[in-house]
Coordinates of N, CA and C in Angstrom, one line a residue:
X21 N 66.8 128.9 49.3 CA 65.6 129.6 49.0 C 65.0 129.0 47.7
X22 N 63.9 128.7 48.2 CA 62.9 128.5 46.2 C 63.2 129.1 45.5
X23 N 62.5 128.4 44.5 CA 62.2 129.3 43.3 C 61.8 130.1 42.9
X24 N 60.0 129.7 44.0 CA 58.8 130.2 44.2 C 59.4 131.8 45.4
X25 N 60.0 131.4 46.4 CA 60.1 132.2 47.0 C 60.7 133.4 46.4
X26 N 61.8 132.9 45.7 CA 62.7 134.0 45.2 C 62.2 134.6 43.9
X27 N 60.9 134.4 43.1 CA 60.4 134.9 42.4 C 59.4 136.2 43.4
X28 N 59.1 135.4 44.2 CA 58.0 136.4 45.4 C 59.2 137.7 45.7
X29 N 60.5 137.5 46.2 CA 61.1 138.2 46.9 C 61.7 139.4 45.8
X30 N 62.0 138.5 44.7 CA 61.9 139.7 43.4 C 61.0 140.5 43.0
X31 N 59.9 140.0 43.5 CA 58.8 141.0 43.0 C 58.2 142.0 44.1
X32 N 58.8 141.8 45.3 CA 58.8 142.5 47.0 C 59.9 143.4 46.5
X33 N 61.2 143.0 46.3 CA 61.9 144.3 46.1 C 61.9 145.1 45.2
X34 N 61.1 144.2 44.0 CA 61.1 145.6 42.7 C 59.8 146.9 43.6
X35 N 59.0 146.2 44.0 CA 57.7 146.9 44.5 C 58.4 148.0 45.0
X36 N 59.4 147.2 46.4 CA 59.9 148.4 47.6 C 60.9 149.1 46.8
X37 N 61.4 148.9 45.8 CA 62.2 149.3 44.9 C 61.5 150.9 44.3
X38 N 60.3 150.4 43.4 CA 59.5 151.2 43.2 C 58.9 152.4 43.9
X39 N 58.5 152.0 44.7 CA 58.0 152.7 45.9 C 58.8 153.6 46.3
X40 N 60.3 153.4 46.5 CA 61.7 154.5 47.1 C 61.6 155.1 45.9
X41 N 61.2 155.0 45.6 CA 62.0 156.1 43.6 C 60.7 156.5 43.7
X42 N 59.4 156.7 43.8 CA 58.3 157.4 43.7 C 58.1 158.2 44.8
X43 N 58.5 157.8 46.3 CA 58.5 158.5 47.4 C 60.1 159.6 47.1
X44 N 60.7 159.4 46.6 CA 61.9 160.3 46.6 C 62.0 161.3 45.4
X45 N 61.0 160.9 44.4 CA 60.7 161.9 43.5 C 59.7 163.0 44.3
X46 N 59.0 162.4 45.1 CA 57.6 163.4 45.5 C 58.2 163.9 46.6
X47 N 59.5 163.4 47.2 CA 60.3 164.4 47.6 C 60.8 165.7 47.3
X48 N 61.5 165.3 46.4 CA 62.1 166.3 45.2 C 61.4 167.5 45.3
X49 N 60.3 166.9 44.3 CA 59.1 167.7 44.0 C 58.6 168.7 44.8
X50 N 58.6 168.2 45.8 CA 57.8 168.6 47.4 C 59.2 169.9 47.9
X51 N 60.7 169.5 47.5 CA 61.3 170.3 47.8 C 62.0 171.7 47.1
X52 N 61.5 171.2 45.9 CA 61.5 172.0 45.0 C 60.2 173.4 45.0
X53 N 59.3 172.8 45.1 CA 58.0 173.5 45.9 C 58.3 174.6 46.8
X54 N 59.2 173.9 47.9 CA 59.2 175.0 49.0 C 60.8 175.6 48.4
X55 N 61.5 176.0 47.9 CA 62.0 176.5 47.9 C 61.5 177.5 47.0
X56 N 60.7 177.5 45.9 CA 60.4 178.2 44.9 C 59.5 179.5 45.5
X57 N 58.8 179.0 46.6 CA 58.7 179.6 47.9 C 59.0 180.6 48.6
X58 N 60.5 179.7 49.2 CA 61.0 180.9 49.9 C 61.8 181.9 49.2
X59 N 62.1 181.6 47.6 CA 63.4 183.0 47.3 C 61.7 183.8 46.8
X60 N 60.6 183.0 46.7 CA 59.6 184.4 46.5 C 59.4 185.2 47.7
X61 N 59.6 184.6 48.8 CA 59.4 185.7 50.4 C 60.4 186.3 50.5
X62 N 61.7 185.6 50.1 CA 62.6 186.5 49.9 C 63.0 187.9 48.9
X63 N 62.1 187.6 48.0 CA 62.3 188.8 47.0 C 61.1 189.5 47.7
X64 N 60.3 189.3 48.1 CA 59.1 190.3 48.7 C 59.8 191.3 49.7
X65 N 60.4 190.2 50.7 CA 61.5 191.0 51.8 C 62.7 192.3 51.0
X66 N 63.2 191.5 49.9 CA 64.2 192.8 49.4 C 63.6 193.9 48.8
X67 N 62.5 193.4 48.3 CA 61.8 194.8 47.9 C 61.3 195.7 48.7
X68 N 60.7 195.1 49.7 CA 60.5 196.3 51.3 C 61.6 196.5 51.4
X69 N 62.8 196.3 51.6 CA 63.9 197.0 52.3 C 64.1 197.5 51.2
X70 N 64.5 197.4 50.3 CA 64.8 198.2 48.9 C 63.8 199.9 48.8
X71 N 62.7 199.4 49.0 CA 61.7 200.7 48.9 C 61.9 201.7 50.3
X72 N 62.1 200.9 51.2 CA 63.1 201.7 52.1 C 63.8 202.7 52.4
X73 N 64.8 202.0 51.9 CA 66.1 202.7 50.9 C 65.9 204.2 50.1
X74 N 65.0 204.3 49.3 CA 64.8 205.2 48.4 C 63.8 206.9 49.4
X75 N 63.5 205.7 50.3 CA 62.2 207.5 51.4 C 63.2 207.4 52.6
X76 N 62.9 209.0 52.4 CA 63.3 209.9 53.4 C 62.7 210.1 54.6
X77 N 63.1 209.9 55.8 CA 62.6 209.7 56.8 C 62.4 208.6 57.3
X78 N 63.2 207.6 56.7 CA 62.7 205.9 57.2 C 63.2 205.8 58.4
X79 N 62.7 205.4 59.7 CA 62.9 204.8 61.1 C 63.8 204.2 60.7
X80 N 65.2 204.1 61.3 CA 66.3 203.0 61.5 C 65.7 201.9 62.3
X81 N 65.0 201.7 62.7 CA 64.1 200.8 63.7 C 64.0 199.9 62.7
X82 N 62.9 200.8 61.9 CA 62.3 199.5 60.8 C 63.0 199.6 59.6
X83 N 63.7 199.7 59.3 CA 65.2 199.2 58.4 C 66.1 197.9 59.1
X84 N 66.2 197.8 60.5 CA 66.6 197.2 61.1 C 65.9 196.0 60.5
X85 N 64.5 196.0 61.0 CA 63.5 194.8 61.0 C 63.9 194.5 59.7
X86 N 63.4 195.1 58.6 CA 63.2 194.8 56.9 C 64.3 194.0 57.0
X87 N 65.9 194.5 57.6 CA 67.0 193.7 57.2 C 67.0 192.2 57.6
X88 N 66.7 192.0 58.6 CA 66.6 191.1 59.4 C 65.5 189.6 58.8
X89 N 64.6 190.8 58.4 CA 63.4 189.7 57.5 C 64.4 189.4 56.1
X90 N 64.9 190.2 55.8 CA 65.6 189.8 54.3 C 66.7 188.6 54.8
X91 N 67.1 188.6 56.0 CA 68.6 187.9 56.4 C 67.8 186.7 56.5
X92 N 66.7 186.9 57.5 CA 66.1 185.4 57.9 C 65.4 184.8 56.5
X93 N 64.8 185.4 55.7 CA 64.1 185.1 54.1 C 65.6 184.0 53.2
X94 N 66.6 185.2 53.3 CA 68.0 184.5 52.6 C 68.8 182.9 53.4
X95 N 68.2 183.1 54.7 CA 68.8 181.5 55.2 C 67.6 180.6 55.2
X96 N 66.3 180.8 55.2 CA 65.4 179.9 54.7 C 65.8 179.7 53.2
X97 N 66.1 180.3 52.2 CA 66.3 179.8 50.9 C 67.6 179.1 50.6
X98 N 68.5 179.1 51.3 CA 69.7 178.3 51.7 C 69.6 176.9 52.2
X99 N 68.6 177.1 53.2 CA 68.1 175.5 53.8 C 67.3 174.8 53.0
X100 N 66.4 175.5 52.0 CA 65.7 175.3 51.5 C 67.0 174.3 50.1
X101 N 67.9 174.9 49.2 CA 67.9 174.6 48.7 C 68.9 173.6 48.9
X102 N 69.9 173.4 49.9 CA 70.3 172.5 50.7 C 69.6 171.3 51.0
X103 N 67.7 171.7 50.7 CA 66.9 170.6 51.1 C 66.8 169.6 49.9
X104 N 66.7 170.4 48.6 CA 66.9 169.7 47.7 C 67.8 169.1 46.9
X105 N 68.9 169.8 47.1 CA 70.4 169.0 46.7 C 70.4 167.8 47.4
X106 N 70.0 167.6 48.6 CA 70.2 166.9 49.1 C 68.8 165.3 48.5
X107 N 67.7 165.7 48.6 CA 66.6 165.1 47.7 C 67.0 164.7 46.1
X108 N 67.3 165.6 45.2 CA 68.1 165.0 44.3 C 69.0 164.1 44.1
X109 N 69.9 164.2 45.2 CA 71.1 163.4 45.8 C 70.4 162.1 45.7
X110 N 69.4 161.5 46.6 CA 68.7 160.8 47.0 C 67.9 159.8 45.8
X111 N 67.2 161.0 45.3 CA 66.5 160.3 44.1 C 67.4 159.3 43.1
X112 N 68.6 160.4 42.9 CA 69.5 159.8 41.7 C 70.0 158.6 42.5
X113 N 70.0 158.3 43.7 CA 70.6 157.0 44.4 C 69.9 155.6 44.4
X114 N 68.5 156.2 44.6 CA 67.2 155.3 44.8 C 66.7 154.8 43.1
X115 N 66.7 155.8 42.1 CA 67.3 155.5 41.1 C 68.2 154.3 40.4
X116 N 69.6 154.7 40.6 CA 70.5 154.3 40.3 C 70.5 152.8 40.8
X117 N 70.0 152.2 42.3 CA 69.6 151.1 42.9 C 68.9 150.1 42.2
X118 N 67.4 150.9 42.1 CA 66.5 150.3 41.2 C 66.9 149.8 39.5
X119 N 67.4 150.6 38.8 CA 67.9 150.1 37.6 C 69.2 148.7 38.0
X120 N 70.1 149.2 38.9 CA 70.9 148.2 38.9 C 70.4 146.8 39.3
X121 N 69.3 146.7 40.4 CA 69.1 145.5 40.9 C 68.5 145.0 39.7
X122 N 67.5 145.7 38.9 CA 66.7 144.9 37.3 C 68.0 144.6 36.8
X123 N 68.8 145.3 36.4 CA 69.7 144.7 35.8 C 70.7 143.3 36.3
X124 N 71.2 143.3 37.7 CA 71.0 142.3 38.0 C 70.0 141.2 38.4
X125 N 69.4 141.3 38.8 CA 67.7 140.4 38.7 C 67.7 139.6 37.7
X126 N 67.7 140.4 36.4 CA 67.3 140.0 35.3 C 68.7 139.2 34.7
X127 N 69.5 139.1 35.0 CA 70.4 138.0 34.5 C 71.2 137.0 35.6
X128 N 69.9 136.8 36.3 CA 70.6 136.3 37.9 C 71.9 135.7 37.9
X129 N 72.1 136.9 38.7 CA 73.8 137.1 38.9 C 74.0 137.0 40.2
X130 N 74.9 136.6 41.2 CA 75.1 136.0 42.6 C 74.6 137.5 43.4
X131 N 75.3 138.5 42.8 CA 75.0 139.4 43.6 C 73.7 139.9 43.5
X132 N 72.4 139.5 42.8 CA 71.3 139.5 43.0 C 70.9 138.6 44.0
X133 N 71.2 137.5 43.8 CA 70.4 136.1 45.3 C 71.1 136.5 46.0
X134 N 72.7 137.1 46.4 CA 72.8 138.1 48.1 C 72.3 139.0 48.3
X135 N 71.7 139.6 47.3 CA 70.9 140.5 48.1 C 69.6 139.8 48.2
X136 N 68.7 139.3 47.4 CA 67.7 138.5 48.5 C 67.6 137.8 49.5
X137 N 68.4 137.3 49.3 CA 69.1 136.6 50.7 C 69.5 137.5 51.8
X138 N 69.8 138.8 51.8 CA 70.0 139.4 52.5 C 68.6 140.0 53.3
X139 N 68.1 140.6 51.9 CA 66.9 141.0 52.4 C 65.6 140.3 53.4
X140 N 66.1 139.0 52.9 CA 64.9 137.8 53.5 C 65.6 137.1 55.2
X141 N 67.4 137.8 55.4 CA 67.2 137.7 56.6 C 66.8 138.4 57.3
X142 N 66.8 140.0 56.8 CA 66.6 140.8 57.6 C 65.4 141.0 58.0
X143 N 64.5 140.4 56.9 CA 63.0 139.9 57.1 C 62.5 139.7 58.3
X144 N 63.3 137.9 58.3 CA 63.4 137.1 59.2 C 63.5 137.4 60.6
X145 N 64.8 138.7 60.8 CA 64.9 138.8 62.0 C 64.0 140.0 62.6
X146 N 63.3 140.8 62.1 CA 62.6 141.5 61.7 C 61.2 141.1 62.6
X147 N 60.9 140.0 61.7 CA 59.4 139.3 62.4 C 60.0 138.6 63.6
X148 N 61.5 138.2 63.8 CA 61.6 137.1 65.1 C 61.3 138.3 66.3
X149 N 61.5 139.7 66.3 CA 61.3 140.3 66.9 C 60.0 141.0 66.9
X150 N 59.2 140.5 66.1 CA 57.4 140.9 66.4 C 56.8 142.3 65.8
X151 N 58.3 142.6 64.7 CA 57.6 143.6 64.1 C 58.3 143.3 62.4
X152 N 57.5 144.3 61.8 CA 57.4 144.2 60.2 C 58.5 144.6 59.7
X153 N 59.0 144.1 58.6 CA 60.5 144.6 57.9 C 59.8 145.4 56.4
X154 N 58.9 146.3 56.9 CA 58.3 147.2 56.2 C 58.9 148.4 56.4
X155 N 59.5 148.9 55.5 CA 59.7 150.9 55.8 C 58.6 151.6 55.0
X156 N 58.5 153.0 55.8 CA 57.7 153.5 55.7 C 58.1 154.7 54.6
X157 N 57.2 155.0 53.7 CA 57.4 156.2 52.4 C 57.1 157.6 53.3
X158 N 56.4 157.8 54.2 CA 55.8 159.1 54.8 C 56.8 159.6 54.6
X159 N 56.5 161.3 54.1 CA 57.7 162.4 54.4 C 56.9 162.9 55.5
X160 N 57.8 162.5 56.4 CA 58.1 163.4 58.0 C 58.4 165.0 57.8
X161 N 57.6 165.9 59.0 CA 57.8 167.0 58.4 C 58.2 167.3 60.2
X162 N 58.8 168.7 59.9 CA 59.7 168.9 61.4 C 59.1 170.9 61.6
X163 N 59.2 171.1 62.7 CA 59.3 172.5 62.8 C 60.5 173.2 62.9
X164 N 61.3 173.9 62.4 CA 62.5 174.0 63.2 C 62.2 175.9 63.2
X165 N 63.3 175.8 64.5 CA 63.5 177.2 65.2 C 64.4 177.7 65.2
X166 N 64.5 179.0 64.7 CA 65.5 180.3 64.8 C 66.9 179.3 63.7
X167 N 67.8 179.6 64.5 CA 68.8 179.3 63.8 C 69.7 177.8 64.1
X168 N 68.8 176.3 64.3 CA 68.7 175.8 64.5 C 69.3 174.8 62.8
X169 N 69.9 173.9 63.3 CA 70.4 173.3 61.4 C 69.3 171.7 61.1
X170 N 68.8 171.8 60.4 CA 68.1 170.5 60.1 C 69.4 169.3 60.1
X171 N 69.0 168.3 60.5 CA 69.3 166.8 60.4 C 69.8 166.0 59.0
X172 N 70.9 165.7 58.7 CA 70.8 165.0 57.2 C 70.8 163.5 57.7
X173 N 70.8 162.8 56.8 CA 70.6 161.4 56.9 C 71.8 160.9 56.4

């Protein structure tokens, strides 16, 4: 590999570098969002069932329901925050990557030119096959149903 190249390829991974740590923050962020969320739908739900509780004459019907909204409110804030441990997880990784490789980069050390070298095969085989050794930052969003478990990675 050049010189030239391997100055290019350092400045391709700091970018994609960059990029993972700013998409995994706005992760976070994003997951932190929706949780803050659901324990508010969830305290809305305990307070109906709570006010429930207190009148006389309440339909066991709709005690039923209230509970049920409270049950399904408390496993959305579960997945929810499952979603972010897991995002935090992530960040501190994508993180932790990015500092190390500056740190190696910056006192080129072998295990910096194998990872360019690594990177620049996967490149390689990448385009021999007619597509880009680009990953994509999009957060993908999913619907999920009933009691259904989201996907980790």
């Amino acid at each position: 590999m050049s010189a030239a190249s391997a100055t290019s390829s350092v400045s391709d991974v700091r970018t994609d570098l960059a990029d993972a740590v700013g998409a995994s923050r706005t992760s976070r962020e994003a997951a932190e969002r929706a949780l803050r969320l659901a324990v508010a739908v969830r305290a809305r739900a305990g307070e109906a069932l709570e006010r429930t509780a207190r009148r006389a004459g309440v339909d066991e019907v709709e005690r039923a329901r209230l509970r049920g909204e409270y049950a399904a409110a408390a496993r959305v804030v579960a997945d929810r925050r499952a979603a972010l441990d897991a995002a935090r997880e992530f960040e501190r990784a994508a993180t932790v990557v990015a500092d190390a490789f500056e740190v190696e980069a910056s006192s080129a050390s072998p295990l910096a030119a194998a990872l360019l070298e690594l990177i620049g095969s996967q490149a390689g085989r990448a385009g021999a096959r007619g597509r880009t050794a680009r990953t994509s930052t999009r957060r993908t969003t999913s619907t999920r149903l009933g009691a259904t478990r989201p996907r980790t990675a």
